[in-house]
Coordinates of C-alpha atoms in Angstrom, one line a residue:
X1 CA 116.0 113.9 133.7
X2 CA 118.9 111.5 133.2
X3 CA 118.4 108.8 130.6
X4 CA 117.9 105.4 132.2
X5 CA 119.0 103.4 129.2
X6 CA 120.9 100.2 129.6
X7 CA 123.6 100.2 126.9
X8 CA 125.9 97.6 125.5
X9 CA 124.3 94.6 127.2
X10 CA 123.8 92.6 124.1
X11 CA 127.1 91.0 122.8
X12 CA 128.1 91.4 119.2
X13 CA 125.8 94.3 118.6
X14 CA 125.9 98.0 119.3
X15 CA 123.2 99.6 121.4
X16 CA 121.4 102.2 119.4
X17 CA 121.8 105.8 120.5
X18 CA 118.5 107.5 121.2
X19 CA 118.3 111.3 120.7
X20 CA 115.9 113.2 123.0
X21 CA 114.2 116.5 122.6
X22 CA 113.3 117.9 126.0
X23 CA 110.1 119.5 124.7
X24 CA 108.7 116.4 123.0
X25 CA 109.9 114.2 125.8
X26 CA 107.8 116.1 128.3
X27 CA 104.7 116.2 126.0
X28 CA 104.8 112.4 125.4
X29 CA 105.7 111.4 128.9
X30 CA 102.9 113.3 130.5
X31 CA 100.3 112.0 128.0
X32 CA 97.7 109.8 129.7
X33 CA 95.2 109.6 126.9
X34 CA 95.4 106.3 124.9
X35 CA 94.0 107.9 121.8
X36 CA 96.7 110.6 121.7
X37 CA 99.4 108.1 122.5
X38 CA 98.3 105.9 119.6
X39 CA 97.9 108.9 117.3
X40 CA 101.5 109.9 118.0
X41 CA 102.7 106.4 117.3
X42 CA 100.8 106.1 114.0
X43 CA 102.5 109.3 112.9
X44 CA 105.8 107.5 113.1
X45 CA 106.2 106.2 109.6
X46 CA 107.7 102.7 109.9
X47 CA 106.6 101.4 106.5
X48 CA 108.4 98.1 105.6
X49 CA 110.1 98.3 103.2
X50 CA 112.3 100.0 104.2
X51 CA 111.3 99.7 107.9
X52 CA 113.0 102.5 109.8
X53 CA 111.7 100.9 113.0
X54 CA 114.4 102.8 115.0
X55 CA 112.0 105.7 114.8
X56 CA 109.5 103.7 116.8
X57 CA 112.2 102.7 119.3
X58 CA 112.9 106.4 119.8
X59 CA 109.2 106.9 120.4
X60 CA 109.1 104.3 123.2
X61 CA 112.4 105.2 124.6
X62 CA 111.2 108.7 125.4
X63 CA 108.2 107.4 127.2
X64 CA 110.1 104.7 129.2
X65 CA 112.8 107.1 130.1
X66 CA 110.3 109.6 131.5
X67 CA 108.8 106.7 133.5
X68 CA 112.2 105.7 134.9
X69 CA 112.0 102.2 133.3
X70 CA 115.2 100.7 132.1
X71 CA 115.3 99.3 128.6
X72 CA 117.6 97.8 126.0
X73 CA 117.8 98.8 122.3
X74 CA 119.5 97.3 119.4
X75 CA 119.6 97.6 115.6
X76 CA 119.7 94.3 113.7
X77 CA 120.6 96.4 110.6
X78 CA 120.9 100.2 110.1
X79 CA 117.6 101.7 111.0
X80 CA 116.0 98.4 112.0
X81 CA 115.6 99.0 115.7
X82 CA 114.2 96.6 118.5
X83 CA 113.4 97.5 122.1
X84 CA 113.1 95.4 125.2
X85 CA 112.1 96.4 128.8
X86 CA 111.6 94.2 131.8
X87 CA 109.8 94.5 135.1
X88 CA 111.2 92.1 137.7
X89 CA 108.8 89.8 139.6
X90 CA 108.5 86.5 141.3
X91 CA 109.5 83.0 140.2
X92 CA 106.4 82.2 138.0
X93 CA 107.3 81.9 134.3
X94 CA 107.8 85.3 132.7
X95 CA 105.2 87.0 130.5
X96 CA 106.2 88.7 127.2
X97 CA 104.1 91.5 125.8
X98 CA 105.0 91.5 122.1
X99 CA 104.1 93.7 119.1
X100 CA 105.8 94.7 115.9
X101 CA 106.5 98.3 115.1
X102 CA 106.7 98.0 111.3
X103 CA 103.6 98.4 109.0
X104 CA 102.9 97.6 105.4
X105 CA 103.2 100.5 102.9
X106 CA 100.3 102.8 102.1
X107 CA 99.6 104.8 99.0
X108 CA 98.3 108.2 100.1
X109 CA 96.6 108.7 96.8
X110 CA 94.2 105.8 97.6
X111 CA 93.3 106.9 101.1
X112 CA 90.6 109.3 102.3
X113 CA 93.0 110.5 105.0
X114 CA 96.7 110.8 105.3
X115 CA 97.8 107.2 106.3
X116 CA 100.4 108.7 108.6
X117 CA 98.4 111.7 109.7
X118 CA 96.5 110.0 112.5
X119 CA 93.4 112.1 111.8
X120 CA 90.3 111.7 114.0
X121 CA 87.0 111.7 112.0
X122 CA 83.6 110.1 112.1
X123 CA 84.4 108.4 115.4
X124 CA 87.6 106.7 114.1
X125 CA 91.3 107.2 114.3
X126 CA 92.5 106.9 110.7
X127 CA 96.0 105.7 109.8
X128 CA 98.3 102.8 108.9
X129 CA 98.9 100.5 111.8
X130 CA 95.8 101.5 113.8
X131 CA 94.7 97.9 113.8
X132 CA 97.9 96.1 112.7
X133 CA 99.4 96.5 115.1
X134 CA 100.3 99.8 116.8
X135 CA 97.1 99.8 118.9
X136 CA 98.2 96.6 120.5
X137 CA 101.6 98.1 121.2
X138 CA 100.0 101.0 123.0
X139 CA 97.7 98.7 125.0
X140 CA 100.7 96.7 126.1
X141 CA 102.6 99.9 126.9
X142 CA 99.8 101.2 129.1
X143 CA 99.5 97.9 131.0
X144 CA 103.3 97.7 131.4
X145 CA 103.6 101.3 132.7
X146 CA 100.6 100.8 135.1
X147 CA 102.4 97.8 136.7
X148 CA 105.5 99.9 137.1
X149 CA 103.7 102.8 138.7
X150 CA 101.7 100.6 141.0
X151 CA 104.9 99.2 142.5
X152 CA 103.2 96.1 143.8
X153 CA 105.0 92.8 143.9
X154 CA 104.6 90.8 140.7
X155 CA 104.5 87.0 140.7
X156 CA 106.6 86.9 137.5
X157 CA 108.8 89.1 135.3
X158 CA 106.9 91.1 132.6
X159 CA 108.8 91.9 129.4
X160 CA 107.7 94.6 126.9
X161 CA 109.2 93.9 123.5
X162 CA 108.7 96.1 120.3
X163 CA 110.3 94.5 117.3
X164 CA 111.1 95.2 113.6
X165 CA 110.4 93.4 110.4
X166 CA 107.3 91.2 111.2
X167 CA 105.6 92.3 107.9
X168 CA 108.6 90.8 106.0
X169 CA 108.9 87.6 108.1
X170 CA 110.6 88.9 111.2
X171 CA 114.2 87.9 110.3
X172 CA 115.4 91.4 111.5
X173 CA 113.1 91.4 114.5
X174 CA 112.1 88.5 116.7
X175 CA 114.1 86.0 114.5
X176 CA 117.2 88.1 114.8
X177 CA 116.9 88.5 118.5
X178 CA 116.3 84.9 119.3
X179 CA 119.3 83.9 117.1
X180 CA 121.7 86.3 118.8
X181 CA 120.2 86.2 122.3
X182 CA 118.4 82.8 122.8
X183 CA 118.7 83.4 126.5
X184 CA 116.0 86.0 126.2
X185 CA 113.6 83.0 126.4
X186 CA 115.0 81.7 129.7
X187 CA 112.1 81.4 132.1
X188 CA 109.5 82.6 129.7
X189 CA 106.1 80.9 130.0
X190 CA 103.8 82.8 127.6
X191 CA 103.7 85.5 125.0
X192 CA 100.8 87.8 124.3
X193 CA 100.9 88.9 120.6
X194 CA 98.6 89.9 117.7
X195 CA 96.3 87.6 115.8
X196 CA 92.7 87.7 117.2
X197 CA 90.1 90.2 118.1
X198 CA 86.3 90.7 118.5
X199 CA 83.8 90.7 115.7
X200 CA 80.0 91.0 115.5
X201 CA 78.1 88.1 113.8
X202 CA 74.7 89.5 113.5
X203 CA 73.8 90.5 117.0
X204 CA 76.3 88.2 118.7
X205 CA 79.7 89.2 119.7
X206 CA 82.6 86.7 119.2
X207 CA 86.2 87.0 120.3
X208 CA 88.8 84.9 118.6
X209 CA 92.1 84.1 120.3
X210 CA 94.7 82.9 117.8
X211 CA 96.4 79.7 118.9
X212 CA 98.0 78.5 115.7
X213 CA 98.4 79.7 112.1
X214 CA 98.9 78.4 108.6
X215 CA 102.5 77.8 107.6
X216 CA 104.0 80.0 105.0
X217 CA 105.8 78.3 102.1
X218 CA 107.0 81.1 99.8
X219 CA 108.2 79.7 96.5
X220 CA 110.0 80.9 93.4
X221 CA 109.4 79.4 90.0
X222 CA 112.1 80.1 87.4
X223 CA 111.6 79.0 83.8
X224 CA 114.5 78.8 81.3
X225 CA 114.4 79.0 77.5
X226 CA 116.2 80.4 74.5
X227 CA 116.2 84.2 74.4
X228 CA 115.2 85.9 71.1
X229 CA 113.4 88.7 69.4
X230 CA 109.7 89.4 70.2
X231 CA 108.9 89.5 66.5
X232 CA 109.7 85.8 66.1
X233 CA 108.3 84.1 69.2
X234 CA 109.2 80.5 70.2
X235 CA 106.8 77.9 71.7
X236 CA 109.4 76.9 74.3
X237 CA 110.4 80.3 75.5
X238 CA 110.9 80.9 79.3
X239 CA 107.8 83.0 79.5
X240 CA 105.6 80.4 77.7
X241 CA 106.9 77.7 80.0
X242 CA 106.2 79.8 83.0
X243 CA 102.7 80.7 81.9
X244 CA 101.9 77.0 81.3
X245 CA 103.4 76.0 84.7
X246 CA 101.3 78.7 86.5
X247 CA 98.2 77.6 84.7
X248 CA 98.7 74.1 86.0
X249 CA 99.2 75.4 89.5
X250 CA 96.1 77.6 89.2
X251 CA 94.1 74.6 88.1
X252 CA 95.3 72.5 91.1
X253 CA 93.6 72.5 94.5
X254 CA 94.8 71.0 97.7
X255 CA 92.2 68.7 99.2
X256 CA 90.0 70.4 101.9
X257 CA 90.6 69.2 105.4
X258 CA 89.2 70.0 108.9
X259 CA 91.8 70.5 111.6
X260 CA 90.6 70.5 115.3
X261 CA 90.8 74.2 116.1
X262 CA 88.9 75.1 112.9
X263 CA 86.3 72.5 113.6
X264 CA 85.8 74.0 117.1
X265 CA 85.5 77.5 115.7
X266 CA 83.0 76.6 113.1
X267 CA 80.8 74.6 115.5
X268 CA 81.1 77.5 117.9
X269 CA 79.7 80.1 115.5
X270 CA 77.1 77.8 113.9
X271 CA 74.2 78.8 116.2
X272 CA 74.7 82.5 115.4
X273 CA 75.3 82.2 111.7
X274 CA 72.4 82.8 109.3
X275 CA 71.2 80.0 107.1
X276 CA 72.3 78.0 105.2
X277 CA 75.8 78.4 106.7
X278 CA 74.8 77.9 110.3
X279 CA 73.5 74.4 109.6
X280 CA 76.5 73.7 107.5
X281 CA 79.0 74.9 110.2
X282 CA 77.2 72.7 112.8
X283 CA 78.3 69.6 110.7
X284 CA 81.6 70.8 109.3
X285 CA 82.8 67.4 108.3
X286 CA 79.9 67.0 106.0
X287 CA 80.4 70.5 104.5
X288 CA 84.1 69.8 103.8
X289 CA 83.2 66.7 102.0
X290 CA 80.8 68.5 99.7
X291 CA 82.5 70.0 96.7
X292 CA 79.6 72.4 95.9
X293 CA 79.4 73.7 99.4
X294 CA 83.1 74.3 99.6
X295 CA 83.0 76.3 96.3
X296 CA 80.0 78.3 97.7
X297 CA 81.9 78.9 100.9
X298 CA 84.8 80.3 98.9
X299 CA 82.4 82.8 97.3
X300 CA 80.7 83.5 100.6
X301 CA 83.7 83.9 102.9
X302 CA 87.1 83.5 101.4
X303 CA 88.8 83.9 104.8
X304 CA 87.0 80.9 106.3
X305 CA 87.5 78.9 103.1
X306 CA 91.3 79.5 103.5
X307 CA 91.2 77.7 106.9
X308 CA 90.0 74.5 105.3
X309 CA 92.7 73.8 102.8
X310 CA 96.3 74.8 101.9
X311 CA 96.5 77.5 99.3
X312 CA 98.9 79.1 96.8
X313 CA 98.6 82.5 95.3
X314 CA 100.7 83.9 92.5
X315 CA 101.9 87.3 93.8
X316 CA 104.9 88.4 91.7
X317 CA 105.9 88.0 88.0
X318 CA 109.2 88.9 86.2
X319 CA 110.2 88.6 82.6
X320 CA 112.0 90.7 80.1
X321 CA 113.0 94.3 80.7
X322 CA 112.2 95.2 77.1
X323 CA 108.9 94.7 75.3
X324 CA 110.6 93.4 72.1
X325 CA 113.0 91.0 73.8
X326 CA 112.1 87.4 74.7
X327 CA 114.0 86.7 78.0
X328 CA 116.1 83.6 78.7
X329 CA 114.5 83.3 82.1
X330 CA 111.2 84.3 83.6
X331 CA 110.1 83.9 87.2
X332 CA 107.1 84.0 89.5
X333 CA 106.7 84.0 93.2
X334 CA 104.0 82.1 95.0
X335 CA 102.6 82.8 98.5
X336 CA 101.5 79.3 99.7
X337 CA 99.9 78.9 103.1
X338 CA 99.7 75.4 104.4
X339 CA 97.5 73.9 107.1
X340 CA 99.6 73.7 110.3
X341 CA 100.0 69.9 110.1
X342 CA 101.1 69.8 106.4
X343 CA 104.7 68.6 105.6
X344 CA 106.3 71.4 103.5
X345 CA 108.7 69.0 101.8
X346 CA 105.8 66.9 100.6
X347 CA 103.9 70.0 99.4
X348 CA 107.0 71.0 97.5
X349 CA 107.2 67.6 95.8
X350 CA 103.5 67.8 94.9
X351 CA 103.8 71.3 93.4
X352 CA 107.0 70.3 91.4
X353 CA 105.0 67.3 90.0
X354 CA 102.1 69.7 89.1
X355 CA 104.5 72.0 87.3
X356 CA 105.8 69.0 85.4
X357 CA 108.6 70.8 83.5
X358 CA 112.3 70.1 84.0
X359 CA 113.0 73.6 82.7
X360 CA 111.0 75.2 85.5
X361 CA 112.7 75.0 88.9
X362 CA 110.8 75.4 92.1
X363 CA 112.7 76.7 95.1
X364 CA 111.8 77.7 98.6
X365 CA 112.2 81.3 99.7
X366 CA 110.6 81.1 103.2
X367 CA 109.3 78.4 105.4
X368 CA 108.9 77.7 109.1
X369 CA 106.9 75.7 111.5
X370 CA 103.6 76.6 113.1
X371 CA 103.0 74.9 116.5
X372 CA 99.8 75.0 118.5
X373 CA 99.2 76.7 121.9
X374 CA 96.9 74.9 124.3
X375 CA 93.7 76.5 125.5
X376 CA 94.2 75.3 129.0
X377 CA 97.1 77.6 129.6
X378 CA 96.8 80.4 132.2
X379 CA 97.4 83.0 129.6
X380 CA 94.5 81.8 127.4
X381 CA 92.3 81.4 130.5
X382 CA 93.1 85.0 131.5
X383 CA 91.9 86.3 128.2
X384 CA 88.8 84.1 128.3
X385 CA 87.9 85.0 131.9
X386 CA 88.3 88.7 131.3
X387 CA 86.1 88.7 128.2
X388 CA 83.4 86.4 129.8
X389 CA 83.2 88.8 132.7
X390 CA 82.9 92.0 130.7
X391 CA 80.9 90.4 127.8
X392 CA 78.9 87.5 129.3
X393 CA 76.9 86.9 126.2
X394 CA 79.9 86.8 123.9
X395 CA 81.6 83.6 122.5
X396 CA 85.3 83.2 123.1
X397 CA 86.8 80.8 120.6
X398 CA 90.3 79.6 119.6
X399 CA 91.4 80.7 116.1
X400 CA 93.6 79.5 113.3
X401 CA 95.1 82.5 111.5
X402 CA 95.4 82.3 107.7
X403 CA 98.4 84.6 107.9
X404 CA 101.4 84.3 110.1
X405 CA 102.8 86.3 112.9
X406 CA 105.9 86.3 115.1
X407 CA 104.2 83.9 117.5
X408 CA 105.6 80.9 115.5
X409 CA 109.1 81.7 116.7
X410 CA 108.0 81.0 120.3
X411 CA 105.8 78.0 119.5
X412 CA 108.7 76.4 117.7
X413 CA 110.6 76.6 121.0
X414 CA 107.8 75.2 123.1
X415 CA 106.6 78.5 124.5
X416 CA 102.8 79.2 124.4
X417 CA 101.8 82.3 122.4
X418 CA 98.4 83.8 122.1
X419 CA 97.3 86.3 119.5
X420 CA 94.7 88.7 120.8
X421 CA 93.9 92.4 120.8
X422 CA 90.9 93.5 122.9
X423 CA 89.2 95.4 120.1
X424 CA 85.9 94.8 118.2
X425 CA 86.3 95.4 114.5
X426 CA 83.8 95.7 111.8
X427 CA 84.2 94.2 108.3
X428 CA 85.2 97.7 107.1
X429 CA 87.9 98.0 109.8
X430 CA 89.1 94.4 109.1
X431 CA 89.4 95.2 105.3
X432 CA 91.6 98.1 106.1
X433 CA 94.4 95.9 107.4
X434 CA 97.0 95.7 104.7
X435 CA 94.4 97.6 102.5
X436 CA 93.3 101.2 102.1
X437 CA 91.8 103.4 104.8
X438 CA 92.9 101.4 107.8
X439 CA 91.1 102.8 110.9
X440 CA 90.1 101.9 114.4
X441 CA 87.0 103.0 116.4
X442 CA 87.8 105.6 119.1
X443 CA 85.5 103.7 121.5
X444 CA 87.8 100.6 121.0
X445 CA 91.0 102.4 121.8
X446 CA 90.4 103.3 125.4
X447 CA 88.4 100.1 126.1
X448 CA 91.2 98.0 124.6
X449 CA 93.8 99.5 126.9
X450 CA 91.6 98.9 129.9
X451 CA 90.9 95.3 129.0
X452 CA 94.5 94.6 128.3
X453 CA 95.5 95.9 131.7
X454 CA 92.9 93.6 133.3
X455 CA 94.2 90.6 131.4
X456 CA 97.8 91.3 132.3
X457 CA 97.0 92.1 135.9
X458 CA 95.2 88.7 136.3
X459 CA 98.4 87.0 135.3
X460 CA 101.0 88.9 137.3
X461 CA 99.2 89.5 140.6
X462 CA 98.4 86.5 142.9
X463 CA 94.8 86.3 143.7
X464 CA 94.0 87.3 147.3
X465 CA 93.4 84.6 149.8
X466 CA 89.7 84.0 150.5
X467 CA 88.5 83.4 154.0

């Protein structure tokens, strides 16, 4: 079969060459089983760093080529591949199906199963990326190919995009594409991406659809002091200054606040949450104003607590390279996450005042806006309607994500983006994301693909006229 790859369509970049093996091409192209597709994808090691997302591009290229679907590929840097395919349709605003191909690293020594072995055991597919977010990529792919095979007129273009580097901020993925090809957003009305999923609260199923997220403000603190010998320590050394600055930051708390989407979520789950939290969630304003209850919430559910205030976590430290040498500089990096309506410049001023040392500088490493996607958008309603039809007793609620995704790139440009994968995860599965032993229930894998197709179909096919 001749390759159907569109090359050299993106100015100032070189389209990535994709190598094909006729044997593996046939095996993958003929595969209809979602579990096997996902297992093959998980076995593609795209740990970031270093990324190597071009391996994932090769994986998708083989499948799309076998289906006769044209696509574009590009490397933003060596090995950092991105892929885009489009199905043409009518004049309704285009729909993007987006997922990232990179995954966070995994230490095999800490896992029960090979993180890139995609082993099936105990009713689960085990491997890095099964939840975040290679399963979503396969769900999107299945829905996309089904539209192509059906050959029915679409009311809008549908665009499948697999990008690099999300786990490091997206600068070599979505950020790079939109900087070099801003016209990719022409006519786009909505993006379906990662960020929300289903969970069981007792006996009640809830589905959360991510509509906004906390804003990252990654900071570097660098302390300066006189270097010297470890045998004769100084009180004003760089390390001592840094430790005192970090202690002041550790003792500082941003005031708790209740933003509208979080209020809606808490009130939505109040009736299904065991005491005392159900009663407290039913009146979240009162809870947020109670210092003791906020501290108890932090101990009870740190994820929910993080949605009620801006936070900073010390994640990296650097000092001397020798144990007996006092360095002239010492540094720390902070992962701060701000509520979506916070002003990063004001937060930076506050933290600089908290540090209160002219010999400790505070500089920004990463920051961008958040944006909020409305719940009255057709894309949100399509998710909501599909879930309410298949799970009539479930709650469907908007979600604020404590972490960030590539959705912010689109929201900053006025395009609605919704984070949702049609899976139902347990606490154990959720804890595996960015942790050890990531896995996804086999039952979820096929069901997720079917639900995603229903959601996409409801957006791209006009409803039949009713008599």
